[in-house]
Structures are given as structure tokens and as C-alpha cells.
mmCIF file of N, CA, C and O in Angstrom:
data_model
loop_
_atom_site.group_PDB
_atom_site.id
_atom_site.type_symbol
_atom_site.label_atom_id
_atom_site.label_comp_id
_atom_site.label_asym_id
_atom_site.label_seq_id
_atom_site.Cartn_x
_atom_site.Cartn_y
_atom_site.Cartn_z
ATOM 1 N N MET A 72 165.762 122.019 -43.331
ATOM 2 C CA MET A 72 165.412 121.332 -42.113
ATOM 3 C C MET A 72 166.237 121.864 -40.948
ATOM 4 O O MET A 72 165.715 122.028 -39.854
ATOM 5 N N LEU A 73 167.534 122.103 -41.164
ATOM 6 C CA LEU A 73 168.369 122.594 -40.072
ATOM 7 C C LEU A 73 167.996 124.014 -39.659
ATOM 8 O O LEU A 73 168.288 124.427 -38.547
ATOM 9 N N GLU A 74 167.351 124.744 -40.546
ATOM 10 C CA GLU A 74 166.856 126.069 -40.188
ATOM 11 C C GLU A 74 165.558 125.977 -39.387
ATOM 12 O O GLU A 74 165.244 126.866 -38.599
ATOM 13 N N LYS A 75 164.830 124.891 -39.577
ATOM 14 C CA LYS A 75 163.540 124.717 -38.900
ATOM 15 C C LYS A 75 163.708 124.153 -37.488
ATOM 16 O O LYS A 75 162.974 124.520 -36.580
ATOM 17 N N TYR A 76 164.672 123.261 -37.311
ATOM 18 C CA TYR A 76 164.858 122.581 -36.027
ATOM 19 C C TYR A 76 166.199 122.932 -35.406
ATOM 20 O O TYR A 76 167.226 122.893 -36.074
ATOM 21 N N ASP A 77 166.185 123.241 -34.121
ATOM 22 C CA ASP A 77 167.417 123.344 -33.347
ATOM 23 C C ASP A 77 167.480 122.067 -32.513
ATOM 24 O O ASP A 77 166.752 121.910 -31.542
ATOM 25 N N PHE A 78 168.337 121.164 -32.915
ATOM 26 C CA PHE A 78 168.373 119.835 -32.314
ATOM 27 C C PHE A 78 169.080 119.782 -30.962
ATOM 28 O O PHE A 78 169.006 118.765 -30.280
ATOM 29 N N LYS A 79 169.756 120.843 -30.556
ATOM 30 C CA LYS A 79 170.485 120.807 -29.284
ATOM 31 C C LYS A 79 169.529 120.484 -28.142
ATOM 32 O O LYS A 79 168.472 121.081 -28.010
ATOM 33 N N GLY A 80 169.928 119.509 -27.343
ATOM 34 C CA GLY A 80 169.123 119.082 -26.209
ATOM 35 C C GLY A 80 168.138 117.977 -26.524
ATOM 36 O O GLY A 80 167.551 117.392 -25.616
ATOM 37 N N TRP A 81 167.946 117.670 -27.818
ATOM 38 C CA TRP A 81 167.030 116.581 -28.190
ATOM 39 C C TRP A 81 167.621 115.244 -27.755
ATOM 40 O O TRP A 81 168.834 115.044 -27.762
ATOM 41 N N SER A 82 166.755 114.302 -27.436
ATOM 42 C CA SER A 82 167.209 112.946 -27.133
ATOM 43 C C SER A 82 167.515 112.215 -28.444
ATOM 44 O O SER A 82 167.003 112.573 -29.514
ATOM 45 N N GLU A 83 168.347 111.203 -28.344
ATOM 46 C CA GLU A 83 168.659 110.385 -29.522
ATOM 47 C C GLU A 83 167.384 109.758 -30.081
ATOM 48 O O GLU A 83 167.175 109.712 -31.294
ATOM 49 N N THR A 84 166.500 109.319 -29.211
ATOM 50 C CA THR A 84 165.233 108.721 -29.631
ATOM 51 C C THR A 84 164.394 109.705 -30.440
ATOM 52 O O THR A 84 163.814 109.342 -31.464
ATOM 53 N N ARG A 85 164.356 110.946 -30.002
ATOM 54 C CA ARG A 85 163.563 111.966 -30.709
ATOM 55 C C ARG A 85 164.142 112.259 -32.094
ATOM 56 O O ARG A 85 163.399 112.406 -33.069
ATOM 57 N N VAL A 86 165.474 112.315 -32.203
ATOM 58 C CA VAL A 86 166.118 112.532 -33.503
ATOM 59 C C VAL A 86 165.766 111.394 -34.451
ATOM 60 O O VAL A 86 165.372 111.608 -35.596
ATOM 61 N N ILE A 87 165.890 110.168 -33.966
ATOM 62 C CA ILE A 87 165.611 108.998 -34.804
ATOM 63 C C ILE A 87 164.130 108.938 -35.178
ATOM 64 O O ILE A 87 163.790 108.574 -36.305
ATOM 65 N N LYS A 88 163.259 109.337 -34.277
ATOM 66 C CA LYS A 88 161.827 109.342 -34.590
ATOM 67 C C LYS A 88 161.524 110.308 -35.741
ATOM 68 O O LYS A 88 160.708 110.013 -36.605
ATOM 69 N N LEU A 89 162.206 111.453 -35.765
ATOM 70 C CA LEU A 89 161.995 112.435 -36.832
ATOM 71 C C LEU A 89 162.672 112.022 -38.137
ATOM 72 O O LEU A 89 162.084 112.114 -39.204
ATOM 73 N N LEU A 90 163.915 111.541 -38.056
ATOM 74 C CA LEU A 90 164.732 111.317 -39.252
ATOM 75 C C LEU A 90 164.832 109.858 -39.700
ATOM 76 O O LEU A 90 165.343 109.596 -40.787
ATOM 77 N N GLY A 91 164.404 108.932 -38.872
ATOM 78 C CA GLY A 91 164.528 107.523 -39.211
ATOM 79 C C GLY A 91 165.849 106.957 -38.708
ATOM 80 O O GLY A 91 166.625 107.634 -38.041
ATOM 81 N N GLU A 92 166.095 105.716 -39.046
ATOM 82 C CA GLU A 92 167.309 105.039 -38.583
ATOM 83 C C GLU A 92 168.548 105.664 -39.225
ATOM 84 O O GLU A 92 168.570 105.915 -40.428
ATOM 85 N N PRO A 93 169.600 105.898 -38.426
ATOM 86 C CA PRO A 93 170.832 106.460 -38.979
ATOM 87 C C PRO A 93 171.608 105.426 -39.793
ATOM 88 O O PRO A 93 171.318 104.227 -39.728
ATOM 89 N N ALA A 94 172.592 105.916 -40.536
ATOM 90 C CA ALA A 94 173.464 105.033 -41.313
ATOM 91 C C ALA A 94 174.255 104.135 -40.365
ATOM 92 O O ALA A 94 174.728 104.584 -39.326
ATOM 93 N N LYS A 95 174.377 102.887 -40.716
ATOM 94 C CA LYS A 95 175.108 101.936 -39.872
ATOM 95 C C LYS A 95 176.606 101.973 -40.131
ATOM 96 O O LYS A 95 177.394 101.658 -39.273
ATOM 97 N N ASP A 96 176.984 102.333 -41.350
ATOM 98 C CA ASP A 96 178.401 102.253 -41.712
ATOM 99 C C ASP A 96 178.942 103.577 -42.241
ATOM 100 O O ASP A 96 179.806 103.602 -43.099
ATOM 101 N N GLY A 97 178.436 104.677 -41.715
ATOM 102 C CA GLY A 97 178.910 105.982 -42.163
ATOM 103 C C GLY A 97 180.385 106.168 -41.860
ATOM 104 O O GLY A 97 180.869 105.772 -40.804
ATOM 105 N N GLY A 98 181.103 106.764 -42.767
ATOM 106 C CA GLY A 98 182.528 106.970 -42.611
ATOM 107 C C GLY A 98 182.885 107.856 -41.437
ATOM 108 O O GLY A 98 184.015 107.857 -40.977
ATOM 109 N N ARG A 99 181.948 108.619 -40.930
ATOM 110 C CA ARG A 99 182.207 109.543 -39.828
ATOM 111 C C ARG A 99 181.667 109.027 -38.496
ATOM 112 O O ARG A 99 181.643 109.737 -37.513
ATOM 113 N N LYS A 100 181.232 107.775 -38.447
ATOM 114 C CA LYS A 100 180.618 107.211 -37.235
ATOM 115 C C LYS A 100 181.652 107.041 -36.129
ATOM 116 O O LYS A 100 182.715 106.506 -36.335
ATOM 117 N N GLU A 101 181.300 107.529 -34.936
ATOM 118 C CA GLU A 101 182.108 107.370 -33.731
ATOM 119 C C GLU A 101 181.188 106.878 -32.624
ATOM 120 O O GLU A 101 179.979 106.800 -32.803
ATOM 121 N N SER A 102 181.759 106.578 -31.465
ATOM 122 C CA SER A 102 180.960 106.002 -30.380
ATOM 123 C C SER A 102 179.928 106.968 -29.809
ATOM 124 O O SER A 102 178.902 106.536 -29.290
ATOM 125 N N ASP A 103 180.163 108.280 -29.901
ATOM 126 C CA ASP A 103 179.241 109.242 -29.298
ATOM 127 C C ASP A 103 178.402 109.998 -30.327
ATOM 128 O O ASP A 103 177.875 111.056 -30.043
ATOM 129 N N ASN A 104 178.282 109.451 -31.553
ATOM 130 C CA ASN A 104 177.483 110.160 -32.544
ATOM 131 C C ASN A 104 176.665 109.197 -33.399
ATOM 132 O O ASN A 104 176.857 107.982 -33.345
ATOM 133 N N ILE A 105 175.723 109.773 -34.148
ATOM 134 C CA ILE A 105 175.015 109.046 -35.193
ATOM 135 C C ILE A 105 175.119 109.875 -36.459
ATOM 136 O O ILE A 105 175.300 111.099 -36.403
ATOM 137 N N VAL A 106 175.044 109.204 -37.602
ATOM 138 C CA VAL A 106 175.214 109.894 -38.874
ATOM 139 C C VAL A 106 174.097 109.522 -39.835
ATOM 140 O O VAL A 106 173.566 108.408 -39.797
ATOM 141 N N TYR A 107 173.754 110.477 -40.689
ATOM 142 C CA TYR A 107 172.764 110.267 -41.748
ATOM 143 C C TYR A 107 173.418 110.626 -43.074
ATOM 144 O O TYR A 107 174.007 111.707 -43.206
ATOM 145 N N TYR A 108 173.315 109.741 -44.034
ATOM 146 C CA TYR A 108 173.818 110.000 -45.378
ATOM 147 C C TYR A 108 172.824 110.894 -46.096
ATOM 148 O O TYR A 108 171.642 110.576 -46.190
ATOM 149 N N LEU A 109 173.287 112.042 -46.604
ATOM 150 C CA LEU A 109 172.419 112.989 -47.286
ATOM 151 C C LEU A 109 172.504 112.879 -48.800
ATOM 152 O O LEU A 109 171.639 113.393 -49.502
ATOM 153 N N GLY A 110 173.543 112.254 -49.308
ATOM 154 C CA GLY A 110 173.709 112.111 -50.744
ATOM 155 C C GLY A 110 175.024 112.706 -51.203
ATOM 156 O O GLY A 110 175.896 113.050 -50.410
ATOM 157 N N ASP A 111 175.140 112.855 -52.507
ATOM 158 C CA ASP A 111 176.341 113.442 -53.075
ATOM 159 C C ASP A 111 176.432 114.911 -52.708
ATOM 160 O O ASP A 111 175.420 115.601 -52.582
ATOM 161 N N GLU A 112 177.640 115.376 -52.547
ATOM 162 C CA GLU A 112 177.905 116.774 -52.247
ATOM 163 C C GLU A 112 177.250 117.669 -53.290
ATOM 164 O O GLU A 112 177.281 117.371 -54.483
ATOM 165 N N SER A 113 176.642 118.757 -52.850
ATOM 166 C CA SER A 113 176.028 119.681 -53.799
ATOM 167 C C SER A 113 177.117 120.489 -54.497
ATOM 168 O O SER A 113 178.210 120.667 -53.978
ATOM 169 N N GLY A 114 176.809 120.957 -55.676
ATOM 170 C CA GLY A 114 177.782 121.719 -56.442
ATOM 171 C C GLY A 114 178.475 120.847 -57.466
ATOM 172 O O GLY A 114 178.228 119.646 -57.579
ATOM 173 N N TYR A 115 179.357 121.476 -58.210
ATOM 174 C CA TYR A 115 180.071 120.761 -59.257
ATOM 175 C C TYR A 115 181.561 120.946 -59.051
ATOM 176 O O TYR A 115 181.995 122.065 -58.795
ATOM 177 N N PRO A 116 182.378 119.969 -59.120
ATOM 178 C CA PRO A 116 181.995 118.558 -59.242
ATOM 179 C C PRO A 116 181.649 117.999 -57.874
ATOM 180 O O PRO A 116 182.202 118.417 -56.873
ATOM 181 N N SER A 117 180.731 117.073 -57.841
ATOM 182 C CA SER A 117 180.345 116.468 -56.561
ATOM 183 C C SER A 117 181.121 115.169 -56.396
ATOM 184 O O SER A 117 180.710 114.115 -56.850
ATOM 185 N N ILE A 118 182.266 115.262 -55.752
ATOM 186 C CA ILE A 118 183.132 114.093 -55.591
ATOM 187 C C ILE A 118 183.046 113.480 -54.200
ATOM 188 O O ILE A 118 183.546 112.396 -53.971
ATOM 189 N N ASP A 119 182.422 114.183 -53.273
ATOM 190 C CA ASP A 119 182.286 113.687 -51.909
ATOM 191 C C ASP A 119 180.820 113.426 -51.572
ATOM 192 O O ASP A 119 179.929 113.817 -52.307
ATOM 193 N N SER A 120 180.615 112.807 -50.436
ATOM 194 C CA SER A 120 179.276 112.582 -49.898
ATOM 195 C C SER A 120 179.019 113.571 -48.777
ATOM 196 O O SER A 120 179.949 113.994 -48.089
ATOM 197 N N GLU A 121 177.755 113.936 -48.576
ATOM 198 C CA GLU A 121 177.387 114.792 -47.460
ATOM 199 C C GLU A 121 176.733 113.947 -46.367
ATOM 200 O O GLU A 121 175.967 113.039 -46.659
ATOM 201 N N TRP A 122 177.059 114.292 -45.125
ATOM 202 C CA TRP A 122 176.573 113.570 -43.956
ATOM 203 C C TRP A 122 176.046 114.567 -42.935
ATOM 204 O O TRP A 122 176.604 115.650 -42.763
ATOM 205 N N LEU A 123 174.984 114.183 -42.245
ATOM 206 C CA LEU A 123 174.476 114.946 -41.112
ATOM 207 C C LEU A 123 174.873 114.178 -39.859
ATOM 208 O O LEU A 123 174.509 113.010 -39.701
ATOM 209 N N LEU A 124 175.663 114.811 -39.002
ATOM 210 C CA LEU A 124 176.177 114.175 -37.794
ATOM 211 C C LEU A 124 175.550 114.791 -36.557
ATOM 212 O O LEU A 124 175.349 116.011 -36.502
ATOM 213 N N PHE A 125 175.268 113.941 -35.577
ATOM 214 C CA PHE A 125 174.774 114.368 -34.274
ATOM 215 C C PHE A 125 175.682 113.776 -33.205
ATOM 216 O O PHE A 125 175.949 112.579 -33.217
ATOM 217 N N TRP A 126 176.151 114.616 -32.266
ATOM 218 C CA TRP A 126 176.923 114.147 -31.128
ATOM 219 C C TRP A 126 176.071 114.238 -29.872
ATOM 220 O O TRP A 126 175.274 115.163 -29.726
ATOM 221 N N PHE A 127 176.268 113.295 -28.959
ATOM 222 C CA PHE A 127 175.452 113.197 -27.751
ATOM 223 C C PHE A 127 176.312 113.213 -26.498
ATOM 224 O O PHE A 127 177.461 112.757 -26.511
ATOM 225 N N ASP A 128 175.725 113.705 -25.407
ATOM 226 C CA ASP A 128 176.395 113.653 -24.117
ATOM 227 C C ASP A 128 176.074 112.330 -23.421
ATOM 228 O O ASP A 128 175.420 111.456 -24.009
ATOM 229 N N GLU A 129 176.500 112.207 -22.187
ATOM 230 C CA GLU A 129 176.299 110.956 -21.435
ATOM 231 C C GLU A 129 174.833 110.672 -21.138
ATOM 232 O O GLU A 129 174.462 109.551 -20.781
ATOM 233 N N ASN A 130 173.953 111.664 -21.301
ATOM 234 C CA ASN A 130 172.517 111.486 -21.092
ATOM 235 C C ASN A 130 171.757 111.302 -22.409
ATOM 236 O O ASN A 130 170.535 111.424 -22.441
ATOM 237 N N ASP A 131 172.501 111.037 -23.495
ATOM 238 C CA ASP A 131 171.922 110.849 -24.831
ATOM 239 C C ASP A 131 171.158 112.076 -25.315
ATOM 240 O O ASP A 131 170.115 111.963 -25.952
ATOM 241 N N ARG A 132 171.693 113.260 -25.029
ATOM 242 C CA ARG A 132 171.139 114.525 -25.501
ATOM 243 C C ARG A 132 172.097 115.134 -26.515
ATOM 244 O O ARG A 132 173.320 115.098 -26.326
ATOM 245 N N VAL A 133 171.548 115.703 -27.590
ATOM 246 C CA VAL A 133 172.377 116.301 -28.633
ATOM 247 C C VAL A 133 173.161 117.474 -28.060
ATOM 248 O O VAL A 133 172.601 118.388 -27.454
ATOM 249 N N THR A 134 174.478 117.436 -28.257
ATOM 250 C CA THR A 134 175.343 118.543 -27.862
ATOM 251 C C THR A 134 175.799 119.362 -29.058
ATOM 252 O O THR A 134 176.107 120.538 -28.932
ATOM 253 N N LYS A 135 175.827 118.696 -30.240
ATOM 254 C CA LYS A 135 176.314 119.362 -31.445
ATOM 255 C C LYS A 135 175.764 118.603 -32.652
ATOM 256 O O LYS A 135 175.574 117.396 -32.599
ATOM 257 N N PHE A 136 175.530 119.332 -33.741
ATOM 258 C CA PHE A 136 175.141 118.691 -35.002
ATOM 259 C C PHE A 136 175.667 119.534 -36.143
ATOM 260 O O PHE A 136 175.812 120.752 -36.019
ATOM 261 N N GLU A 137 176.011 118.876 -37.252
ATOM 262 C CA GLU A 137 176.531 119.602 -38.418
ATOM 263 C C GLU A 137 176.454 118.747 -39.666
ATOM 264 O O GLU A 137 176.386 117.523 -39.594
ATOM 265 N N VAL A 138 176.460 119.418 -40.808
ATOM 266 C CA VAL A 138 176.563 118.758 -42.099
ATOM 267 C C VAL A 138 178.018 118.835 -42.519
ATOM 268 O O VAL A 138 178.642 119.900 -42.423
ATOM 269 N N THR A 139 178.570 117.706 -42.951
ATOM 270 C CA THR A 139 179.966 117.653 -43.354
ATOM 271 C C THR A 139 180.124 116.761 -44.566
ATOM 272 O O THR A 139 179.185 116.065 -44.940
ATOM 273 N N THR A 140 181.268 116.814 -45.184
ATOM 274 C CA THR A 140 181.565 115.952 -46.329
ATOM 275 C C THR A 140 182.717 115.026 -45.980
ATOM 276 O O THR A 140 183.467 115.266 -45.043
ATOM 277 N N ASP A 141 182.841 113.963 -46.769
ATOM 278 C CA ASP A 141 183.981 113.062 -46.560
ATOM 279 C C ASP A 141 184.953 113.143 -47.694
ATOM 280 O O ASP A 141 184.812 113.863 -48.622
#
């Protein structure tokens, strides 16, 4: 999916319309981002969770996005 879409400049509404409601209690949640839980980390051993994070500017446009683990 990240190879298909370049989310930079997308509105928060457009991201949510494509991906659905973000996680409410993601460990990486901050005031200027939204997070999506992707599941257990790929590979062995999978001891962490993977998250897709989106950061927004003051106009609610994506400035950065990445997949990370906790």
C-alpha cells in the first residue's frame, strides 16, 4: 500500500476515508499524528507491534508517514 500511495499532502479526512478510523490508544499517538495498528511485527521472533503513523501540519495535511514498531 505504501508503494501505491504517496500520502504527503493528503488531508486527514482523506487518509481516514481510505484506511478507516485510526487507533484510539496507540502507543505512538501524539497531538499532531494518527496511528494505525498493523499487527505483530513481521519476522521471527515477533515481539513488537507494527504501527503506521501519519503526521499533519497546521492545515491537517500529511507531512510525514512511516511504519514503525514499539
